[in-house]
Amino acid sequence: MKRFKREWVKTAAIIFLAVLLALTFFSNTIMNLSLPEVVTANTSSGAITNAIRGQAAAQANNSYDINVTSPRHVLAVHVRDGQEVQEGDLLFELEESDDDPLAQAMDELNALHLAYQMKLLDVGADYTMQNETIRQAREDLQQATAERAALGTTNLTETAAQARVTELMATLRARESQLDQLEAELTFIDTFDSRSTRIAQQVIAYESALADFIREMGMSYENFIEENTTVSNQWTQAVERTKLAMQTAAAAARVAVVQEISAQVVQVTASQNALTEAQSVLERVRAINDADRDVRIAQRALNAALIALSSEQQLGSAAEAKRLLELQAMADEITELEERIERMEAGLEGDGNSILARYDGIIAGITVVAGQTAEPGLPLARIEVAEMGFLAELTVDSRQAQEIRPGAEVDVTSASWMPVTGRVSGFRADPEDPTNRRIVMIDLQGEVTIGEQLNLSIQISRANYEVIVPRSAISQDATSPHVYVLQSRTSPLGTRYFAVRTDVTILAEDEQQVAVSGLDRFSSVIIRSSDTLSDRAAVRLAPN
């Protein structure tokens, strides 16, 4: 019995010692499992862009109303509020009309002008006393008529010509923006910048090899090579290998980008030529409109001179007085008809049986339904014109507005992540606080929908900094902004890691990075942790 007890005690002691030995060897592993798991990143140096940031909704840069110039019965409405339409889409169907009111009005105006000019030149032809005012007025009318005839005719309105110029200007801006991006990419390639979209992977691999070299060798690669010109190890080989890969990729990428830049320059030149031609057309249309106005002014001046002369001389001829009254009535009729045509042209819609969309856009404010009668003066609907461009308005304080220059590029991010670019087009006072706040108007180019919320960033300065950390590394409390630096300590049971709080001063920041002072440029900072950290808390590294 005693022997059995001794065997049992011996067995229990062996088991206890084995468990104690296992706990001793695996204590570090067991303890590590309870520690916060962290992910780290090395600090870097480079450029940070200071910017003014905010959110704004995309809105149409222009809109137009759909009007009728005479009562028209509505047969069908093919759209609804908020619907997106394309150029040429059918919007409304109206009851058939015998004549085209706009064409009829233009024909009537031309006939009135001809009759008026003929009657105007006949009035007073038999007067023995003609004063200098009437003579000069006649000469002015004849000169204005000749100058107008020399310009010929055009089938374009000033509105349509201006719309073409606006469209080509938007295309030119978009192509110039693409050219700017390609030139920036070429600069990134030539300087081995990780912001390059084509060699970023090779640049990051090279920078990582340099960082590994510094960590393993305790000095920069350049210093090591100066001291050890013939020595090579796995770390120098890794640096040279990644450097060669980066240089090879950059050489190939540079050839491709240079070719794309050449092609884009051709596109930009074509857009510039097309824009120049469209601007020339617009100037000619404006010249024709100005000449028409000059003819009307000369007609009215001669008419006024004749009427004044008639009043002064108190013509006794009833026929002459009648002709003068007819002239005045014709002048009034011409003025009224010109104003009516201007209203018809401004509406741009509503004088045919089928009303079509003239531009891509969004329908808003429909006022009629099928079966109703559309009345002049009340638009059938309004179209927010996407083709005429988009804009966003960002409210900033007056001090910030002074730092923004007109024409500055704006980084735009949409919820759909479609490519969008922006450019500052102007400023206006905020009507709610005109003294202290300004509204920045931003022209948008790209895939935008009306009402879409956009994140906007306007660059105001750019500088290089020695120490840059990822934005996720920065923490903020009531004391100051700070980061947690990973430090290690070697013991017989392995390497232990600690998170050491380091207060920093923020010098500049953008969406991804923050430039700081008060931190060693070769530090490894914690960017993510599975638990809340405290100063000098023990942590464990997340597996790669």
PDB file of N, CA and C in Angstrom, residues 173-228:
ATOM      1  N   ARG A 173     -11.252  72.040 -72.273  1.00  0.00           N
ATOM      2  CA  ARG A 173     -10.819  71.976 -70.871  1.00  0.00           C
ATOM      3  C   ARG A 173     -10.593  70.533 -70.433  1.00  0.00           C
ATOM      4  N   ALA A 174     -11.509  69.651 -70.853  1.00  0.00           N
ATOM      5  CA  ALA A 174     -11.366  68.249 -70.478  1.00  0.00           C
ATOM      6  C   ALA A 174     -10.086  67.657 -71.070  1.00  0.00           C
ATOM      7  N   ARG A 175      -9.822  67.964 -72.336  1.00  0.00           N
ATOM      8  CA  ARG A 175      -8.615  67.420 -72.971  1.00  0.00           C
ATOM      9  C   ARG A 175      -7.347  68.035 -72.380  1.00  0.00           C
ATOM     10  N   GLU A 176      -7.400  69.334 -72.038  1.00  0.00           N
ATOM     11  CA  GLU A 176      -6.249  69.948 -71.374  1.00  0.00           C
ATOM     12  C   GLU A 176      -6.003  69.328 -70.016  1.00  0.00           C
ATOM     13  N   SER A 177      -7.108  69.005 -69.316  1.00  0.00           N
ATOM     14  CA  SER A 177      -6.962  68.358 -68.009  1.00  0.00           C
ATOM     15  C   SER A 177      -6.319  66.983 -68.155  1.00  0.00           C
ATOM     16  N   GLN A 178      -6.723  66.223 -69.183  1.00  0.00           N
ATOM     17  CA  GLN A 178      -6.118  64.916 -69.425  1.00  0.00           C
ATOM     18  C   GLN A 178      -4.629  65.070 -69.759  1.00  0.00           C
ATOM     19  N   LEU A 179      -4.297  66.121 -70.531  1.00  0.00           N
ATOM     20  CA  LEU A 179      -2.895  66.368 -70.865  1.00  0.00           C
ATOM     21  C   LEU A 179      -2.101  66.714 -69.603  1.00  0.00           C
ATOM     22  N   ASP A 180      -2.690  67.521 -68.722  1.00  0.00           N
ATOM     23  CA  ASP A 180      -2.028  67.858 -67.460  1.00  0.00           C
ATOM     24  C   ASP A 180      -1.762  66.613 -66.632  1.00  0.00           C
ATOM     25  N   GLN A 181      -2.738  65.694 -66.611  1.00  0.00           N
ATOM     26  CA  GLN A 181      -2.569  64.458 -65.847  1.00  0.00           C
ATOM     27  C   GLN A 181      -1.433  63.605 -66.426  1.00  0.00           C
ATOM     28  N   LEU A 182      -1.370  63.541 -67.760  1.00  0.00           N
ATOM     29  CA  LEU A 182      -0.299  62.765 -68.386  1.00  0.00           C
ATOM     30  C   LEU A 182       1.066  63.394 -68.109  1.00  0.00           C
ATOM     31  N   GLU A 183       1.140  64.720 -68.159  1.00  0.00           N
ATOM     32  CA  GLU A 183       2.414  65.388 -67.875  1.00  0.00           C
ATOM     33  C   GLU A 183       2.821  65.198 -66.427  1.00  0.00           C
ATOM     34  N   ALA A 184       1.824  65.217 -65.514  1.00  0.00           N
ATOM     35  CA  ALA A 184       2.133  64.941 -64.105  1.00  0.00           C
ATOM     36  C   ALA A 184       2.624  63.507 -63.928  1.00  0.00           C
ATOM     37  N   GLU A 185       1.996  62.582 -64.664  1.00  0.00           N
ATOM     38  CA  GLU A 185       2.418  61.183 -64.590  1.00  0.00           C
ATOM     39  C   GLU A 185       3.854  61.038 -65.088  1.00  0.00           C
ATOM     40  N   LEU A 186       4.195  61.769 -66.160  1.00  0.00           N
ATOM     41  CA  LEU A 186       5.568  61.707 -66.682  1.00  0.00           C
ATOM     42  C   LEU A 186       6.557  62.225 -65.636  1.00  0.00           C
ATOM     43  N   THR A 187       6.187  63.285 -64.942  1.00  0.00           N
ATOM     44  CA  THR A 187       7.051  63.817 -63.872  1.00  0.00           C
ATOM     45  C   THR A 187       7.228  62.791 -62.764  1.00  0.00           C
ATOM     46  N   PHE A 188       6.128  62.129 -62.374  1.00  0.00           N
ATOM     47  CA  PHE A 188       6.208  61.101 -61.327  1.00  0.00           C
ATOM     48  C   PHE A 188       7.127  59.955 -61.764  1.00  0.00           C
ATOM     49  N   ILE A 189       7.040  59.581 -63.044  1.00  0.00           N
ATOM     50  CA  ILE A 189       7.884  58.493 -63.546  1.00  0.00           C
ATOM     51  C   ILE A 189       9.350  58.920 -63.524  1.00  0.00           C
ATOM     52  N   ASP A 190       9.625  60.143 -64.000  1.00  0.00           N
ATOM     53  CA  ASP A 190      11.014  60.614 -64.066  1.00  0.00           C
ATOM     54  C   ASP A 190      11.638  60.763 -62.675  1.00  0.00           C
ATOM     55  N   THR A 191      10.808  61.054 -61.663  1.00  0.00           N
ATOM     56  CA  THR A 191      11.326  61.255 -60.296  1.00  0.00           C
ATOM     57  C   THR A 191      11.103  60.035 -59.410  1.00  0.00           C
ATOM     58  N   PHE A 192      10.657  58.909 -60.036  1.00  0.00           N
ATOM     59  CA  PHE A 192      10.392  57.687 -59.279  1.00  0.00           C
ATOM     60  C   PHE A 192       9.506  57.976 -58.069  1.00  0.00           C
ATOM     61  N   ASP A 193       8.366  58.610 -58.346  1.00  0.00           N
ATOM     62  CA  ASP A 193       7.400  58.995 -57.306  1.00  0.00           C
ATOM     63  C   ASP A 193       6.337  57.904 -57.197  1.00  0.00           C
ATOM     64  N   SER A 194       6.025  57.508 -55.967  1.00  0.00           N
ATOM     65  CA  SER A 194       5.049  56.425 -55.770  1.00  0.00           C
ATOM     66  C   SER A 194       3.629  56.843 -56.137  1.00  0.00           C
ATOM     67  N   ARG A 195       3.403  58.150 -56.401  1.00  0.00           N
ATOM     68  CA  ARG A 195       2.074  58.570 -56.856  1.00  0.00           C
ATOM     69  C   ARG A 195       1.824  58.218 -58.315  1.00  0.00           C
ATOM     70  N   SER A 196       2.845  57.733 -59.001  1.00  0.00           N
ATOM     71  CA  SER A 196       2.654  57.290 -60.382  1.00  0.00           C
ATOM     72  C   SER A 196       1.699  56.105 -60.411  1.00  0.00           C
ATOM     73  N   THR A 197       0.761  56.138 -61.352  1.00  0.00           N
ATOM     74  CA  THR A 197      -0.181  55.027 -61.489  1.00  0.00           C
ATOM     75  C   THR A 197       0.433  53.844 -62.246  1.00  0.00           C
ATOM     76  N   ARG A 198       1.652  54.025 -62.783  1.00  0.00           N
ATOM     77  CA  ARG A 198       2.234  52.991 -63.645  1.00  0.00           C
ATOM     78  C   ARG A 198       3.434  52.288 -63.010  1.00  0.00           C
ATOM     79  N   ILE A 199       4.151  52.976 -62.150  1.00  0.00           N
ATOM     80  CA  ILE A 199       5.329  52.327 -61.550  1.00  0.00           C
ATOM     81  C   ILE A 199       5.269  52.367 -60.024  1.00  0.00           C
ATOM     82  N   ALA A 200       4.067  52.645 -59.482  1.00  0.00           N
ATOM     83  CA  ALA A 200       3.950  52.766 -58.023  1.00  0.00           C
ATOM     84  C   ALA A 200       4.402  51.491 -57.322  1.00  0.00           C
ATOM     85  N   GLN A 201       4.037  50.336 -57.887  1.00  0.00           N
ATOM     86  CA  GLN A 201       4.382  49.062 -57.247  1.00  0.00           C
ATOM     87  C   GLN A 201       5.906  48.888 -57.165  1.00  0.00           C
ATOM     88  N   GLN A 202       6.620  49.204 -58.246  1.00  0.00           N
ATOM     89  CA  GLN A 202       8.078  49.047 -58.245  1.00  0.00           C
ATOM     90  C   GLN A 202       8.748  50.081 -57.325  1.00  0.00           C
ATOM     91  N   VAL A 203       8.201  51.324 -57.294  1.00  0.00           N
ATOM     92  CA  VAL A 203       8.774  52.348 -56.424  1.00  0.00           C
ATOM     93  C   VAL A 203       8.598  51.959 -54.960  1.00  0.00           C
ATOM     94  N   ILE A 204       7.400  51.480 -54.616  1.00  0.00           N
ATOM     95  CA  ILE A 204       7.140  51.079 -53.229  1.00  0.00           C
ATOM     96  C   ILE A 204       8.044  49.909 -52.839  1.00  0.00           C
ATOM     97  N   ALA A 205       8.254  48.972 -53.786  1.00  0.00           N
ATOM     98  CA  ALA A 205       9.133  47.831 -53.489  1.00  0.00           C
ATOM     99  C   ALA A 205      10.570  48.309 -53.239  1.00  0.00           C
ATOM    100  N   TYR A 206      11.037  49.293 -54.027  1.00  0.00           N
ATOM    101  CA  TYR A 206      12.381  49.842 -53.844  1.00  0.00           C
ATOM    102  C   TYR A 206      12.492  50.571 -52.505  1.00  0.00           C
ATOM    103  N   GLU A 207      11.483  51.400 -52.177  1.00  0.00           N
ATOM    104  CA  GLU A 207      11.504  52.121 -50.907  1.00  0.00           C
ATOM    105  C   GLU A 207      11.457  51.145 -49.736  1.00  0.00           C
ATOM    106  N   SER A 208      10.677  50.066 -49.902  1.00  0.00           N
ATOM    107  CA  SER A 208      10.608  49.055 -48.840  1.00  0.00           C
ATOM    108  C   SER A 208      11.962  48.367 -48.655  1.00  0.00           C
ATOM    109  N   ALA A 209      12.663  48.085 -49.792  1.00  0.00           N
ATOM    110  CA  ALA A 209      13.984  47.465 -49.698  1.00  0.00           C
ATOM    111  C   ALA A 209      14.967  48.389 -48.989  1.00  0.00           C
ATOM    112  N   LEU A 210      14.885  49.702 -49.279  1.00  0.00           N
ATOM    113  CA  LEU A 210      15.745  50.660 -48.586  1.00  0.00           C
ATOM    114  C   LEU A 210      15.450  50.692 -47.090  1.00  0.00           C
ATOM    115  N   ALA A 211      14.141  50.664 -46.756  1.00  0.00           N
ATOM    116  CA  ALA A 211      13.769  50.680 -45.343  1.00  0.00           C
ATOM    117  C   ALA A 211      14.267  49.417 -44.636  1.00  0.00           C
ATOM    118  N   ASP A 212      14.130  48.262 -45.306  1.00  0.00           N
ATOM    119  CA  ASP A 212      14.629  47.012 -44.723  1.00  0.00           C
ATOM    120  C   ASP A 212      16.147  47.087 -44.518  1.00  0.00           C
ATOM    121  N   PHE A 213      16.838  47.683 -45.504  1.00  0.00           N
ATOM    122  CA  PHE A 213      18.298  47.807 -45.404  1.00  0.00           C
ATOM    123  C   PHE A 213      18.687  48.646 -44.195  1.00  0.00           C
ATOM    124  N   ILE A 214      17.998  49.782 -44.014  1.00  0.00           N
ATOM    125  CA  ILE A 214      18.301  50.656 -42.872  1.00  0.00           C
ATOM    126  C   ILE A 214      18.043  49.932 -41.562  1.00  0.00           C
ATOM    127  N   ARG A 215      16.936  49.200 -41.523  1.00  0.00           N
ATOM    128  CA  ARG A 215      16.599  48.486 -40.283  1.00  0.00           C
ATOM    129  C   ARG A 215      17.620  47.401 -39.977  1.00  0.00           C
ATOM    130  N   GLU A 216      18.084  46.683 -41.001  1.00  0.00           N
ATOM    131  CA  GLU A 216      18.993  45.557 -40.772  1.00  0.00           C
ATOM    132  C   GLU A 216      20.445  46.008 -40.619  1.00  0.00           C
ATOM    133  N   MET A 217      20.866  47.027 -41.382  1.00  0.00           N
ATOM    134  CA  MET A 217      22.269  47.415 -41.385  1.00  0.00           C
ATOM    135  C   MET A 217      22.557  48.610 -40.476  1.00  0.00           C
ATOM    136  N   GLY A 218      21.511  49.343 -40.066  1.00  0.00           N
ATOM    137  CA  GLY A 218      21.714  50.452 -39.135  1.00  0.00           C
ATOM    138  C   GLY A 218      22.257  51.708 -39.788  1.00  0.00           C
ATOM    139  N   MET A 219      22.265  51.802 -41.077  1.00  0.00           N
ATOM    140  CA  MET A 219      22.724  53.004 -41.758  1.00  0.00           C
ATOM    141  C   MET A 219      22.063  53.058 -43.133  1.00  0.00           C
ATOM    142  N   SER A 220      22.179  54.230 -43.776  1.00  0.00           N
ATOM    143  CA  SER A 220      21.572  54.364 -45.093  1.00  0.00           C
ATOM    144  C   SER A 220      22.355  53.544 -46.118  1.00  0.00           C
ATOM    145  N   TYR A 221      21.686  53.229 -47.204  1.00  0.00           N
ATOM    146  CA  TYR A 221      22.306  52.432 -48.262  1.00  0.00           C
ATOM    147  C   TYR A 221      23.491  53.188 -48.868  1.00  0.00           C
ATOM    148  N   GLU A 222      23.348  54.519 -49.050  1.00  0.00           N
ATOM    149  CA  GLU A 222      24.421  55.292 -49.652  1.00  0.00           C
ATOM    150  C   GLU A 222      25.673  55.278 -48.769  1.00  0.00           C
ATOM    151  N   ASN A 223      25.500  55.423 -47.440  1.00  0.00           N
ATOM    152  CA  ASN A 223      26.643  55.399 -46.524  1.00  0.00           C
ATOM    153  C   ASN A 223      27.322  54.027 -46.517  1.00  0.00           C
ATOM    154  N   PHE A 224      26.522  52.965 -46.568  1.00  0.00           N
ATOM    155  CA  PHE A 224      27.086  51.615 -46.556  1.00  0.00           C
ATOM    156  C   PHE A 224      27.944  51.383 -47.803  1.00  0.00           C
ATOM    157  N   ILE A 225      27.417  51.837 -48.972  1.00  0.00           N
ATOM    158  CA  ILE A 225      28.152  51.635 -50.223  1.00  0.00           C
ATOM    159  C   ILE A 225      29.469  52.413 -50.211  1.00  0.00           C
ATOM    160  N   GLU A 226      29.450  53.632 -49.625  1.00  0.00           N
ATOM    161  CA  GLU A 226      30.686  54.413 -49.554  1.00  0.00           C
ATOM    162  C   GLU A 226      31.748  53.713 -48.700  1.00  0.00           C
ATOM    163  N   GLU A 227      31.303  53.036 -47.633  1.00  0.00           N
ATOM    164  CA  GLU A 227      32.241  52.386 -46.721  1.00  0.00           C
ATOM    165  C   GLU A 227      32.591  50.960 -47.154  1.00  0.00           C
ATOM    166  N   ASN A 228      31.742  50.371 -47.968  1.00  0.00           N
ATOM    167  CA  ASN A 228      31.942  48.967 -48.353  1.00  0.00           C
ATOM    168  C   ASN A 228      31.730  48.844 -49.856  1.00  0.00           C
TER     169      ASN A 228
END
